[in-house]
PDB file of C-alpha atoms in Angstrom:
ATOM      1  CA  UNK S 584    -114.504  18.889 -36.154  1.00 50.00           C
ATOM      2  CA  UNK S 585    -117.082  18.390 -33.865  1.00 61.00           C
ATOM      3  CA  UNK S 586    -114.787  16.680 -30.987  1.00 76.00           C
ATOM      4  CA  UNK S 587    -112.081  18.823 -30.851  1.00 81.00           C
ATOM      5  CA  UNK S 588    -110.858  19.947 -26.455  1.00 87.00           C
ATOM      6  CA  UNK S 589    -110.939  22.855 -25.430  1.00 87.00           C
ATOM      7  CA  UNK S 590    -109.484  26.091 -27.158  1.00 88.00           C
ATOM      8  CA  UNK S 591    -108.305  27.146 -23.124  1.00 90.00           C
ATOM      9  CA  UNK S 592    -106.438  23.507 -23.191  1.00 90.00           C
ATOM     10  CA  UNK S 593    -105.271  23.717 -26.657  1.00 91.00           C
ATOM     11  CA  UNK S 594    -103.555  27.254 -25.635  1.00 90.00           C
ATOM     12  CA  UNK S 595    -102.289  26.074 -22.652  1.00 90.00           C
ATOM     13  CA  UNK S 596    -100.452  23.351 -24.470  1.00 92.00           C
ATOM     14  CA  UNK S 597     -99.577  25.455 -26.938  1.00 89.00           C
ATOM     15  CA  UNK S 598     -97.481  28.007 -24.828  1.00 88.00           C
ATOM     16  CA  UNK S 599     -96.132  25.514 -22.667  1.00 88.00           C
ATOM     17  CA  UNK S 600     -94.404  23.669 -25.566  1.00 87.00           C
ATOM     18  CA  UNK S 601     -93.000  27.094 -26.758  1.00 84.00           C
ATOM     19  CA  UNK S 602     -91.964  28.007 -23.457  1.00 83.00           C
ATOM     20  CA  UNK S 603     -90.723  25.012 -21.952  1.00 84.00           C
ATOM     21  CA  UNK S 604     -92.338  25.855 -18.868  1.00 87.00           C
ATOM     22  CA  UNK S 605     -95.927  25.282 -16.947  1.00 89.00           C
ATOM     23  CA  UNK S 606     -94.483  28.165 -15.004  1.00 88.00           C
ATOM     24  CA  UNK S 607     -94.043  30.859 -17.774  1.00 85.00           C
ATOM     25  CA  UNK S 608     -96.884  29.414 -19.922  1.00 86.00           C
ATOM     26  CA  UNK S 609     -98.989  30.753 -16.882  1.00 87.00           C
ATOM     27  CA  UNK S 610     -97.091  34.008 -16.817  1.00 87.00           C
ATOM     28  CA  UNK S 611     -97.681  34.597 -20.568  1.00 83.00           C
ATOM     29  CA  UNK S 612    -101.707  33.475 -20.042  1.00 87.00           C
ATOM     30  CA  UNK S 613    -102.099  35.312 -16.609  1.00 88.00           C
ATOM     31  CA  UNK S 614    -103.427  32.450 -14.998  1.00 88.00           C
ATOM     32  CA  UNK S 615    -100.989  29.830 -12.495  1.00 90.00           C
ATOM     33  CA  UNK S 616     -98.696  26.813 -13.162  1.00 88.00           C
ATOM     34  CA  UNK S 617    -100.727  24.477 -12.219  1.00 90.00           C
ATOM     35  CA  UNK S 618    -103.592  25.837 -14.131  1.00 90.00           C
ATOM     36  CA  UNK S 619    -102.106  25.495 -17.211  1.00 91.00           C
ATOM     37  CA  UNK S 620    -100.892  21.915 -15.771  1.00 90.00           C
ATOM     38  CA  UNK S 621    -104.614  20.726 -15.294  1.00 92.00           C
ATOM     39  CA  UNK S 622    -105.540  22.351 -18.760  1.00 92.00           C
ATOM     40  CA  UNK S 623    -102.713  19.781 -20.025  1.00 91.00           C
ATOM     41  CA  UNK S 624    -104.265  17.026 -18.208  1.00 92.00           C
ATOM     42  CA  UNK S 625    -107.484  17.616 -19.713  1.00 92.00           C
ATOM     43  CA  UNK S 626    -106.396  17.425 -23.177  1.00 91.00           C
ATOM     44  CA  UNK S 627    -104.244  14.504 -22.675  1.00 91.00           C
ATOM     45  CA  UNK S 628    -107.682  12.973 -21.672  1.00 91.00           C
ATOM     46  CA  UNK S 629    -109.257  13.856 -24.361  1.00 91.00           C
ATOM     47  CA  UNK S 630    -106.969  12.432 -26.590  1.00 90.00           C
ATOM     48  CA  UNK S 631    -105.469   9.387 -24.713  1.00 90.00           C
ATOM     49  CA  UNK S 632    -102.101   9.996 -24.997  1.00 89.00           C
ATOM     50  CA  UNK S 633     -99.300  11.981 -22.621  1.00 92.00           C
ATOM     51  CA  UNK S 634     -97.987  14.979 -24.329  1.00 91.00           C
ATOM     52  CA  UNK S 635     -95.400  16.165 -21.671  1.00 91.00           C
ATOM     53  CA  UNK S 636     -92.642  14.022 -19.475  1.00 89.00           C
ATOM     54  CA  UNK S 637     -92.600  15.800 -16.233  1.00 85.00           C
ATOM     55  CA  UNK S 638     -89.751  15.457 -13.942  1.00 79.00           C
ATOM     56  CA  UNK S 639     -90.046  17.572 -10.943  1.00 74.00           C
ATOM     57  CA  UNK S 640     -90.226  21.535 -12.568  1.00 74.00           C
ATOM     58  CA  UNK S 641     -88.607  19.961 -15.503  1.00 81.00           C
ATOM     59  CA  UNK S 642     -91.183  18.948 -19.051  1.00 88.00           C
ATOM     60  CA  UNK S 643     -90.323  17.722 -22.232  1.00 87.00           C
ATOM     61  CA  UNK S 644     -92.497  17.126 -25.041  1.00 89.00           C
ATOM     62  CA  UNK S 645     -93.224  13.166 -25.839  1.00 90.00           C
ATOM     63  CA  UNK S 646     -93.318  11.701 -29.391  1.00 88.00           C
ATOM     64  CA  UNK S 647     -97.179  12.799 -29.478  1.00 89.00           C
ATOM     65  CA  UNK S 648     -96.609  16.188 -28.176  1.00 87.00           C
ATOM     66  CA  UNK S 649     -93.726  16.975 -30.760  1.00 87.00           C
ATOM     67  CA  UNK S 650     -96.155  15.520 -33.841  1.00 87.00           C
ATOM     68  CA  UNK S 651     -99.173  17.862 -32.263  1.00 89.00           C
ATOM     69  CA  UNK S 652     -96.938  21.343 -31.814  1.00 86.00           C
ATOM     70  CA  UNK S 653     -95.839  22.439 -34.767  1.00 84.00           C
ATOM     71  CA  UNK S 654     -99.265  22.435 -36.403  1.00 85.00           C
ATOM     72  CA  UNK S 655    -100.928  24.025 -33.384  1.00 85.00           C
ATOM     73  CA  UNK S 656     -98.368  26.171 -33.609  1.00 80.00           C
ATOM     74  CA  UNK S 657     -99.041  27.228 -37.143  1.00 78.00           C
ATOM     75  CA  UNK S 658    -102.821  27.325 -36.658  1.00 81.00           C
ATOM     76  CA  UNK S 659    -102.608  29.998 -33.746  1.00 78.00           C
ATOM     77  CA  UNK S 660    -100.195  32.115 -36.002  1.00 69.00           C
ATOM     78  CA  UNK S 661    -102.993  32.034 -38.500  1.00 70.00           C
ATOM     79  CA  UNK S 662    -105.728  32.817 -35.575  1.00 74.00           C
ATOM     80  CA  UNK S 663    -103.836  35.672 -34.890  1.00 67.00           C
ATOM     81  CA  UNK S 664    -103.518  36.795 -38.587  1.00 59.00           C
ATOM     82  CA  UNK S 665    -107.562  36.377 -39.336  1.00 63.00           C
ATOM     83  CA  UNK S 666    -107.948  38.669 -35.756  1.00 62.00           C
ATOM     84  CA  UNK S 667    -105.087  40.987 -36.482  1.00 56.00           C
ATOM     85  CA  UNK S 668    -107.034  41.440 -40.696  1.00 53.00           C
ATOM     86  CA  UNK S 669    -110.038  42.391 -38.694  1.00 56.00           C
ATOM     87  CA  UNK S 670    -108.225  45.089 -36.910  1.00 53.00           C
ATOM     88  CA  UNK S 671    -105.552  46.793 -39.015  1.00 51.00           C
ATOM     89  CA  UNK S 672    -109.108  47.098 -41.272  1.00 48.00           C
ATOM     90  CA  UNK S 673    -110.466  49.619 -38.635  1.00 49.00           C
ATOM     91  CA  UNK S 674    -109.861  53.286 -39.541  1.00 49.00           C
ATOM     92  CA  UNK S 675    -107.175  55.119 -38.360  1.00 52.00           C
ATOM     93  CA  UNK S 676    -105.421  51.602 -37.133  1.00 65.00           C
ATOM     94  CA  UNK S 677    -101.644  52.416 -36.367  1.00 86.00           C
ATOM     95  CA  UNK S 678     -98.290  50.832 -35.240  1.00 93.00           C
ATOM     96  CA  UNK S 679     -97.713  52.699 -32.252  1.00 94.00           C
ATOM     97  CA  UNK S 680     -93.705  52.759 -31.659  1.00 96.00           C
ATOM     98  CA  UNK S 681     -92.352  54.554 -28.435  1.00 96.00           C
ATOM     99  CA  UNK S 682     -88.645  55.819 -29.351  1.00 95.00           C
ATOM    100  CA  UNK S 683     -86.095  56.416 -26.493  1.00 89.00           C
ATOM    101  CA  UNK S 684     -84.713  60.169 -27.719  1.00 85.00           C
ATOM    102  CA  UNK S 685     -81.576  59.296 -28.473  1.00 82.00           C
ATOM    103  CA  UNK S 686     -82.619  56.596 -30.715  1.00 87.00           C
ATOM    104  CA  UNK S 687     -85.105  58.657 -32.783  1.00 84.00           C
ATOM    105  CA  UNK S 688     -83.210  60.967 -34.999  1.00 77.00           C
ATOM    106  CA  UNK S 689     -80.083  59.017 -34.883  1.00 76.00           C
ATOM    107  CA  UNK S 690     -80.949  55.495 -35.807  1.00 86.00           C
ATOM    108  CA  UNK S 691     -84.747  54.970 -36.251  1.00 92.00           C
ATOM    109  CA  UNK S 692     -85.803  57.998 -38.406  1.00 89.00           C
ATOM    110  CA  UNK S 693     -84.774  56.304 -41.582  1.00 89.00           C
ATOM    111  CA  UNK S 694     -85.829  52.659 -40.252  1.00 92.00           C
ATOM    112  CA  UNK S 695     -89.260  54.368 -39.733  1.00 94.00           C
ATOM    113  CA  UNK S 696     -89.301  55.991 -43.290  1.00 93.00           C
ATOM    114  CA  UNK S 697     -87.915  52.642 -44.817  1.00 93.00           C
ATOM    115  CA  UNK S 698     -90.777  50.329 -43.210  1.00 93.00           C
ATOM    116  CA  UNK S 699     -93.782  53.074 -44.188  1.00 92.00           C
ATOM    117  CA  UNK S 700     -92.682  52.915 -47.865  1.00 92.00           C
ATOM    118  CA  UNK S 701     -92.290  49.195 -47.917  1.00 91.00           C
ATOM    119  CA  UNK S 702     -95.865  47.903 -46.023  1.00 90.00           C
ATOM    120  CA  UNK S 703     -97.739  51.357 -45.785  1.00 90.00           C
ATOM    121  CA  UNK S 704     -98.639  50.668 -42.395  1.00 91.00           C
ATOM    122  CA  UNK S 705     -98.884  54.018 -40.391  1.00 92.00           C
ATOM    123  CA  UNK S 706     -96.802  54.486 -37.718  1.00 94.00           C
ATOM    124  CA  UNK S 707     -97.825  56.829 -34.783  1.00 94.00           C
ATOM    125  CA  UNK S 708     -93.897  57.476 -32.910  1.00 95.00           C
ATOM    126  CA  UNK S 709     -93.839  58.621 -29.839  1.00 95.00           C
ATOM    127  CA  UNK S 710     -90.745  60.020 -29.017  1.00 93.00           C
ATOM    128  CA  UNK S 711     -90.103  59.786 -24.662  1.00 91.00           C
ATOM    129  CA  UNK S 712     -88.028  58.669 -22.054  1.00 86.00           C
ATOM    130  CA  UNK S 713     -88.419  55.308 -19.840  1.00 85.00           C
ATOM    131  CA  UNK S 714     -90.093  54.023 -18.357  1.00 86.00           C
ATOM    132  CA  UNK S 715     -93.515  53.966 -20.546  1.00 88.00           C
ATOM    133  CA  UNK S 716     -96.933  52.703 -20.083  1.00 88.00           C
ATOM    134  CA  UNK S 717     -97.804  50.153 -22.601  1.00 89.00           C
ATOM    135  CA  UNK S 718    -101.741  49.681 -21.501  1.00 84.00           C
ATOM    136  CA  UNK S 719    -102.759  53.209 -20.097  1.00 84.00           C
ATOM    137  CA  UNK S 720    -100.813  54.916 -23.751  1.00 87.00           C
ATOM    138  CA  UNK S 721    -101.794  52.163 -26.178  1.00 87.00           C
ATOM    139  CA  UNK S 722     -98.008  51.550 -26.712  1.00 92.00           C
ATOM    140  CA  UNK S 723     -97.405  48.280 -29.331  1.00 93.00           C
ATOM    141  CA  UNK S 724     -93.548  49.007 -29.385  1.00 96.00           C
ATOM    142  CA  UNK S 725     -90.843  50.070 -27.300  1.00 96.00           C
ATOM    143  CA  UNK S 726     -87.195  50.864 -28.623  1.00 96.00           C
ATOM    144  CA  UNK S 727     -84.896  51.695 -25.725  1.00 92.00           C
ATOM    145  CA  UNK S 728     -81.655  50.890 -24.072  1.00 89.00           C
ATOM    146  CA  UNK S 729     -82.317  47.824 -21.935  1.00 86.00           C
ATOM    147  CA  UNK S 730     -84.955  46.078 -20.836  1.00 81.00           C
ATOM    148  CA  UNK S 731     -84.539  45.491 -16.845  1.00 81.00           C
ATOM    149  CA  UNK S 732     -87.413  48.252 -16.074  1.00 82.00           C
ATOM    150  CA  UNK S 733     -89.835  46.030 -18.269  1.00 87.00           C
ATOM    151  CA  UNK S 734     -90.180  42.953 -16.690  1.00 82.00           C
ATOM    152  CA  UNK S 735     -93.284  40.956 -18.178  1.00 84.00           C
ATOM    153  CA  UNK S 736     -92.516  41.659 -21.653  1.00 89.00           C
ATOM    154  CA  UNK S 737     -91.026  40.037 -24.558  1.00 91.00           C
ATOM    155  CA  UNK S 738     -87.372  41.460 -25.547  1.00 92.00           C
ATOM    156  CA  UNK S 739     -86.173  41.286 -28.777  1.00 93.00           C
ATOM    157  CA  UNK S 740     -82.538  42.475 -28.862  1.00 93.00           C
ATOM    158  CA  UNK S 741     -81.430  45.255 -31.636  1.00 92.00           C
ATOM    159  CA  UNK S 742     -77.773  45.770 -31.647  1.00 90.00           C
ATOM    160  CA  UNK S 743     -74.916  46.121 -28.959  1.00 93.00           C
ATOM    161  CA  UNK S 744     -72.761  48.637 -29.226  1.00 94.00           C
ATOM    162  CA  UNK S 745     -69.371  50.727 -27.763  1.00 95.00           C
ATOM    163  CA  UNK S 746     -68.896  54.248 -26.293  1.00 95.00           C
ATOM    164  CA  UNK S 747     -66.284  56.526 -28.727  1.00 97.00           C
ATOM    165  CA  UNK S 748     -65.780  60.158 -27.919  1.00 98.00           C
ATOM    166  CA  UNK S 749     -66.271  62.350 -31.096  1.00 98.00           C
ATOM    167  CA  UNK S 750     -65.423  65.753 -31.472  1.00 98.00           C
ATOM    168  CA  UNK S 751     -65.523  67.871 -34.680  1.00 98.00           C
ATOM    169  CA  UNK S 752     -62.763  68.032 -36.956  1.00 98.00           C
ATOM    170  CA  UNK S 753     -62.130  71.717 -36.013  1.00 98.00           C
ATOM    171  CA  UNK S 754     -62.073  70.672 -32.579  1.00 98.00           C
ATOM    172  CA  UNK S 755     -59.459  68.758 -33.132  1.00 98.00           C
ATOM    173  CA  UNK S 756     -56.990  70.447 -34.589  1.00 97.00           C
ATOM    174  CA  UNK S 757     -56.867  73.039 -31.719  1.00 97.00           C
ATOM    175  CA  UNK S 758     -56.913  70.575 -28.966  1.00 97.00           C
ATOM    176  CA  UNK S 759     -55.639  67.047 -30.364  1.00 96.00           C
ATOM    177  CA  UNK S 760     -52.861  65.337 -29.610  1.00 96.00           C
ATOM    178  CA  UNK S 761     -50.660  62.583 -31.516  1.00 93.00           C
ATOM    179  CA  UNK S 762     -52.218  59.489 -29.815  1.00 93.00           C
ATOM    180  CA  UNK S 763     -55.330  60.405 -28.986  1.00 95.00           C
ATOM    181  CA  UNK S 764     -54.598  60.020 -25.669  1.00 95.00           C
ATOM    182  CA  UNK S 765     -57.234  63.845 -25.387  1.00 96.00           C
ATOM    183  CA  UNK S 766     -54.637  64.647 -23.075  1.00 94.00           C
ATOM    184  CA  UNK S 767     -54.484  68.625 -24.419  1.00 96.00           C
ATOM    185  CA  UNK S 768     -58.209  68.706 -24.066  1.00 96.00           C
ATOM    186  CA  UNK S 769     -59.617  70.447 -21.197  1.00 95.00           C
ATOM    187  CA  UNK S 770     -61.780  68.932 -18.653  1.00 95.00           C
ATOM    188  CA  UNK S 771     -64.166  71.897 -19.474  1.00 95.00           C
ATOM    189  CA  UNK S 772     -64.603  70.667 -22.934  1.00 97.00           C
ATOM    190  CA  UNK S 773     -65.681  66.932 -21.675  1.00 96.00           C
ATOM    191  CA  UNK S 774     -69.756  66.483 -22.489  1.00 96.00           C
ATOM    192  CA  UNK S 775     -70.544  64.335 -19.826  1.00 92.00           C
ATOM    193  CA  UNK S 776     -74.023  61.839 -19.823  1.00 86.00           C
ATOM    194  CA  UNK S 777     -77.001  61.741 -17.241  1.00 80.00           C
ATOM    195  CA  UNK S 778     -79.530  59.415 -18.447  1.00 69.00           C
ATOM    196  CA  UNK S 779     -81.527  59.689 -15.514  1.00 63.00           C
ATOM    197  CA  UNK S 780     -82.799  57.847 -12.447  1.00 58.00           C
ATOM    198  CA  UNK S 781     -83.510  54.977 -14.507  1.00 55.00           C
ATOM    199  CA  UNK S 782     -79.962  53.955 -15.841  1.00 58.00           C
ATOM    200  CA  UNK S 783     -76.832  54.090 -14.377  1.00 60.00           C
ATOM    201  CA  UNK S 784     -75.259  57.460 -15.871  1.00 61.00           C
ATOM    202  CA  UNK S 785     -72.670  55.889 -18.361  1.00 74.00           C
ATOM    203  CA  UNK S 786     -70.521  55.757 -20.663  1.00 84.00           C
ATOM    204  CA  UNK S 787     -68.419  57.561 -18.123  1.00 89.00           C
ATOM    205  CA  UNK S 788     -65.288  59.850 -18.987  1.00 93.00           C
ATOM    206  CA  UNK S 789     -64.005  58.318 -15.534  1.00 91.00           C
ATOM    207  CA  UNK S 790     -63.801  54.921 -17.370  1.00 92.00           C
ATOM    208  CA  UNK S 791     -62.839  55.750 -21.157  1.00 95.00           C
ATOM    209  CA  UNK S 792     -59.236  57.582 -19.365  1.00 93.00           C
ATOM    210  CA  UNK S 793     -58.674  54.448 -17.397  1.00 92.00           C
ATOM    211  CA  UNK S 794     -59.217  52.218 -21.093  1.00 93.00           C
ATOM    212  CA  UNK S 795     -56.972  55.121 -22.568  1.00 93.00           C
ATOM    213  CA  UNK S 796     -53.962  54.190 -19.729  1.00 91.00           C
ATOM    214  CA  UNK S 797     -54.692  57.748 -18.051  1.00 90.00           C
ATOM    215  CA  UNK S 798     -52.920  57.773 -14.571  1.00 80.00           C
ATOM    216  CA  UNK S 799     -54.979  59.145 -11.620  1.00 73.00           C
ATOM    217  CA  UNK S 800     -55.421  62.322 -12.521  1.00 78.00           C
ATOM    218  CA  UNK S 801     -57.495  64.998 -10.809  1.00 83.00           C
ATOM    219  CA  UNK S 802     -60.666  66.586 -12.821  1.00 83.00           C
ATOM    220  CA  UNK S 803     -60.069  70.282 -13.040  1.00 88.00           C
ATOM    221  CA  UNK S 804     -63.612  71.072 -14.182  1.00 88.00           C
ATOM    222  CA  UNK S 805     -67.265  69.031 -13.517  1.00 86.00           C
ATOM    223  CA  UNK S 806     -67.398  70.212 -17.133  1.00 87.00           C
ATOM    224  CA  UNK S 807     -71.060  70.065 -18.890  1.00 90.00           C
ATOM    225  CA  UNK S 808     -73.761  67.356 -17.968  1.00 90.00           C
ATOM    226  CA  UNK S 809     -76.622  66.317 -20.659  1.00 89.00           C
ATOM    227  CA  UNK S 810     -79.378  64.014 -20.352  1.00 83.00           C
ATOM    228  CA  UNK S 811     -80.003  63.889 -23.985  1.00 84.00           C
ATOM    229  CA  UNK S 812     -77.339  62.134 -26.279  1.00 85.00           C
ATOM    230  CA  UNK S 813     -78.654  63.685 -29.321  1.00 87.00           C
ATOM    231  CA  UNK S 814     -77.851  67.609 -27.773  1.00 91.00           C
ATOM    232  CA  UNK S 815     -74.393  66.062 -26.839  1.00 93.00           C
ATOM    233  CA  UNK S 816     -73.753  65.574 -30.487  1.00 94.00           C
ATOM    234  CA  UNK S 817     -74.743  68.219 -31.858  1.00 94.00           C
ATOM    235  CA  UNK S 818     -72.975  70.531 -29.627  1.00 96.00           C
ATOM    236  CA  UNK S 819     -69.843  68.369 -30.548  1.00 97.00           C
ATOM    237  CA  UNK S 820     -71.021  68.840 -33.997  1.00 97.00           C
ATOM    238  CA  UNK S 821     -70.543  73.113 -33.681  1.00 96.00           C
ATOM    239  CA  UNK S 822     -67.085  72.602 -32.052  1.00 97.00           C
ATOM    240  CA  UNK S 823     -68.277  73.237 -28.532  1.00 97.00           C
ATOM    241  CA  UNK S 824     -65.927  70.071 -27.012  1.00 97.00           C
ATOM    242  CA  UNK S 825     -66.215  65.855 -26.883  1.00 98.00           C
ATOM    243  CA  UNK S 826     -69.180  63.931 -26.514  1.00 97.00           C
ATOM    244  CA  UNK S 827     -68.979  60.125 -25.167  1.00 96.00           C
ATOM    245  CA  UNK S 828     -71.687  58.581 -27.403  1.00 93.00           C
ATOM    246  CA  UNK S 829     -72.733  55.073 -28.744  1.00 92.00           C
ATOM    247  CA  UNK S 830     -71.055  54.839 -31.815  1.00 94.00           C
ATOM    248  CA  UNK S 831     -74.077  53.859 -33.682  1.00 89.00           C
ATOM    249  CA  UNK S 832     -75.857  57.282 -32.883  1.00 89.00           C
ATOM    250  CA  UNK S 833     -72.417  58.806 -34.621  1.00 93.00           C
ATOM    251  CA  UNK S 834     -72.225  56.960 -37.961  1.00 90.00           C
ATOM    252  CA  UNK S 835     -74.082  59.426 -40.085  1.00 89.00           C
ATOM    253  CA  UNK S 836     -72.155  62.655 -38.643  1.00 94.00           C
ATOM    254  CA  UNK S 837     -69.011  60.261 -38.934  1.00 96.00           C
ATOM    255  CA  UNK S 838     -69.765  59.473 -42.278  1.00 94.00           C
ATOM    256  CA  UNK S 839     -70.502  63.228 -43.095  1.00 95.00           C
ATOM    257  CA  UNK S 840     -67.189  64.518 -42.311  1.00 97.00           C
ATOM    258  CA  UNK S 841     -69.220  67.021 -39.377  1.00 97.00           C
ATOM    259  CA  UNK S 842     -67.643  64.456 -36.395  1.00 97.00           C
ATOM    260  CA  UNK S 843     -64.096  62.371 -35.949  1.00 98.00           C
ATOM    261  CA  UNK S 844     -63.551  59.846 -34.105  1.00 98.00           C
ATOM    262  CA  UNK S 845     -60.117  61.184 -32.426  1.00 97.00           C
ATOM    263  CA  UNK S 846     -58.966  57.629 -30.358  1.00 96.00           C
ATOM    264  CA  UNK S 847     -59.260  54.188 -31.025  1.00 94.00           C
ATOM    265  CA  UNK S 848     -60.283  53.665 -27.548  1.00 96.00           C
ATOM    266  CA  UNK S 849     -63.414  52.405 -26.474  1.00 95.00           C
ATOM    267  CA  UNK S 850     -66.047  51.527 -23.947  1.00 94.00           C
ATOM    268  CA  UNK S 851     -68.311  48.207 -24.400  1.00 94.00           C
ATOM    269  CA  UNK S 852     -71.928  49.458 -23.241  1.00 91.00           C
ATOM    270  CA  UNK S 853     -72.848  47.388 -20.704  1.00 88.00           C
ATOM    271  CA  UNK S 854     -76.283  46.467 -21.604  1.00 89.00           C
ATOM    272  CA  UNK S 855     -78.023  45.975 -25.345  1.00 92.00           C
ATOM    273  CA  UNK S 856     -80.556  48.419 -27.094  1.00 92.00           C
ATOM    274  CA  UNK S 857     -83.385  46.633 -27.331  1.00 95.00           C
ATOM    275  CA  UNK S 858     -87.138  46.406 -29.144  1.00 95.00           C
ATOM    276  CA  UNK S 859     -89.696  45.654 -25.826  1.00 94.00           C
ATOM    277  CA  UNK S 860     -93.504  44.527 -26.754  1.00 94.00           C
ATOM    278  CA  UNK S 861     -96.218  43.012 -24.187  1.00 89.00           C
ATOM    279  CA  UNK S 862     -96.932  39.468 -24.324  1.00 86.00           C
ATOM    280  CA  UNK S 863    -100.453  40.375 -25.832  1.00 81.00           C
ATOM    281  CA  UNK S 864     -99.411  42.523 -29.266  1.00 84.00           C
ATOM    282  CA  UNK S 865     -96.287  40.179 -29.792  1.00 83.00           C
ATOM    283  CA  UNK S 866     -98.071  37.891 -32.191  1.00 80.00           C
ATOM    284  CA  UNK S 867     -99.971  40.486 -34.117  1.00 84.00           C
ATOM    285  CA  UNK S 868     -98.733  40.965 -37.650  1.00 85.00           C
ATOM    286  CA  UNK S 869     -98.057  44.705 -37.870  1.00 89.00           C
ATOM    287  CA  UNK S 870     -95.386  43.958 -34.830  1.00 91.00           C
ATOM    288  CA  UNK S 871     -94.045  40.847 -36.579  1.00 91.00           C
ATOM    289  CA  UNK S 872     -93.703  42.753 -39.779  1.00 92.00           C
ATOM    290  CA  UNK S 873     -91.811  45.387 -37.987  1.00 94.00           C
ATOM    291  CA  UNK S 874     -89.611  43.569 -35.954  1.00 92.00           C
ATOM    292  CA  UNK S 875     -88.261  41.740 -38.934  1.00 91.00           C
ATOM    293  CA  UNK S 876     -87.769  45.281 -41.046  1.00 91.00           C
ATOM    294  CA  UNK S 877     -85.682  46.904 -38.043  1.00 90.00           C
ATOM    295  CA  UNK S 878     -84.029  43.632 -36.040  1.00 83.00           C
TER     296      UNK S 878
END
C-alpha cells in the first residue's frame, strides 16, 4: 500500500488505455500528449515493466498493460462512486438535463417521469435552444439534435430518425389525394422548419417532393415558417395544414388518432439526436444511471 506511483500517473494510464490515444488522454485530462506520455514513463519505472508499444502516434497495450487496466479501470469507477455518494448527499443535489424544445414534450416528458419514479433522483430540466453553456449554467446533460456545436464533449447517440409530413385526419379528407403524392394541397398549407442559425433549416419540403417524384414545380406560396417543431404539430393537430416533422416527435398524436401520416414517403435526417455531457460529469453516477434509463 505504501509503494503504490502516482495517482497523476495511474490516471494518465488509465485514460490512455481507454482512449487509445496519448493525444486524447491529454484532451480528456487538460494537460498535453506528451504529458500524459512522461506520466506513462514514470509508472513504467516504477514498476519495471512497459505497459504501451508505441509505434510512431500509434500505442497498444502490452501483456502487462492489458493485466493492469481492467482493474484500474474498475477502481476509478468506484473512486468516482465514493465522490459522486458524497455529493448527491448534499441538499438540494439535482440532475440537471438541458432539453432541446422539440424534444421536451414530445419524447422526454415521459422518459423524465419514468426515471424520477424509478431512482428518485430530482431532475432540474431546462428546456432551451443550442447552443448551451455547460460550466457558466451548471448543465450535467444535454439532449439535442447533433453534436457538431459541442466539440470537447462526450456524445452518446439516442436514436436516428426520418422526416414524415402529418396532417390531421380532417385535413385530409379535404385536401388528400389517392397516392399521397399532397399534390391537391396548397403550398399555403405547407408548415415549413427554421431551426435557426445553428442547423441547417431541414427537413425541407424542397426535398420530401423530389423523394415523392414531384417534377419541377414552381412554389405558389412561401407558406408558414416555424422555428419550433412542437407549434408545427400542433397547428397540424387543429387542421391548420402539413407539418414536416421527425417521426418520433409524431408517434403519440399518430397513435391518438389527432395526426395521419398521409405518404409513405420519407426523408432520412441527416444527423442523429443525441445525449451530450462534459468529460468531467460523464463518470458520475446520477449521469450513468440516466443515460442507461433513456439510451
Amino acid at each position: 500500500m505504501h509503494n503504490l506511483p502516482p495517482l497523476t500517473a495511474l490516471r494518465a494510464f488509465e485514460a490512455a488505455s481507454r482512449c487509445g490515444s496519448f493525444v486524447l488522454a491529454g484532451q480528456e485530462l487538460g494537460v498535453s500528449s506528451a504529458a500524459v506520455s512522461l506520466q506513462i514513463k514514470s509508472l513504467e519505472d516504477h514498476l519495471g515493466k512497459k505497459l504501451f508499444l508505441r509505434k510512431g502516434n500509434r500505442i497498444s497495450l502490452t501483456d502487462a498493460g492489458e493485466m493492469m487496466y481492467p482493474k484500474l479501470a474498475e477502481a476509478f469507477h468506484a473512486l468516482s462512486d465514493a465522490v459522486q455518494v458524497a455529493r448527491d448527499e448534499r441538499p438540494g443535489r439535482r440532475l440537471v438535463v438541458s432539453v432541446l424544445p422539440a424534444l421536451s414534450e414530445l419524447w422526454f416528458l415521459d422518459k423524465a417521469l419514468a426515471f424520477r419514479a424509478e431512482t428518485g433522483i430530482a431532475l432540474d430540466i431546462r428546456v432551451q435552444d443550442d447552443p448551451v453553456d455547460f460550466e457558466r449554467d451548471a448543465i450535467d446533460v444535454r439532449l439535442t439534435y447533433g453534436s457538431a456545436i459541442y466539440a470537447g464533449h462526450v456524445e452518446t447517440p439516442l436514436f436516428s430518425d426520418v422526416a414524415v409530413p402529418v396532417c390531421s385526419p380532417a385535413f385530409w379528407e379535404q385536401y388528400g389525394d389517392a397516392q399521397g403524392m399532397l399534390c391537391n394541397v396548397p403550398d399555403a398549407k405547407l408548415f415549413h422548419n427554421n431551426w435557426g442559425t445553428s442547423y441547417a433549416s431541414e427537413p425541407l419540403w424542397r426535398d420530401w417532393r423530389v423523394a415523392a417524384g414531384w417534377t419541377d414545380t414552381p412554389w405558389t406560396d412561401p407558406g408558414l415558417r416555424l422555428n419550433d417543431l412542437t407549434l408545427a404539430i400542433a397547428m397540424a393537430c387543429r387542421g391548420a395544414g402539413v407539418a414536416l416533422a421527425p417521426s418520433v416527435l409524431v408517434q403519440s398524436p399518430v397513435a391518438s388518432g389527432a395526426l395521419i401520416m398521409p405518404s409513405p414517403t420519407h426523408l432520412p435526417m441527416k444527423k442523429d439526436y443525441v445525449c451530450v455531457v462534459p468529460v468531467s460529469r460523464q463518470e458520475t453516477s446520477m449521469v450513468r444511471l440516466f443515460l442507461k434509463a433513456i439510451c
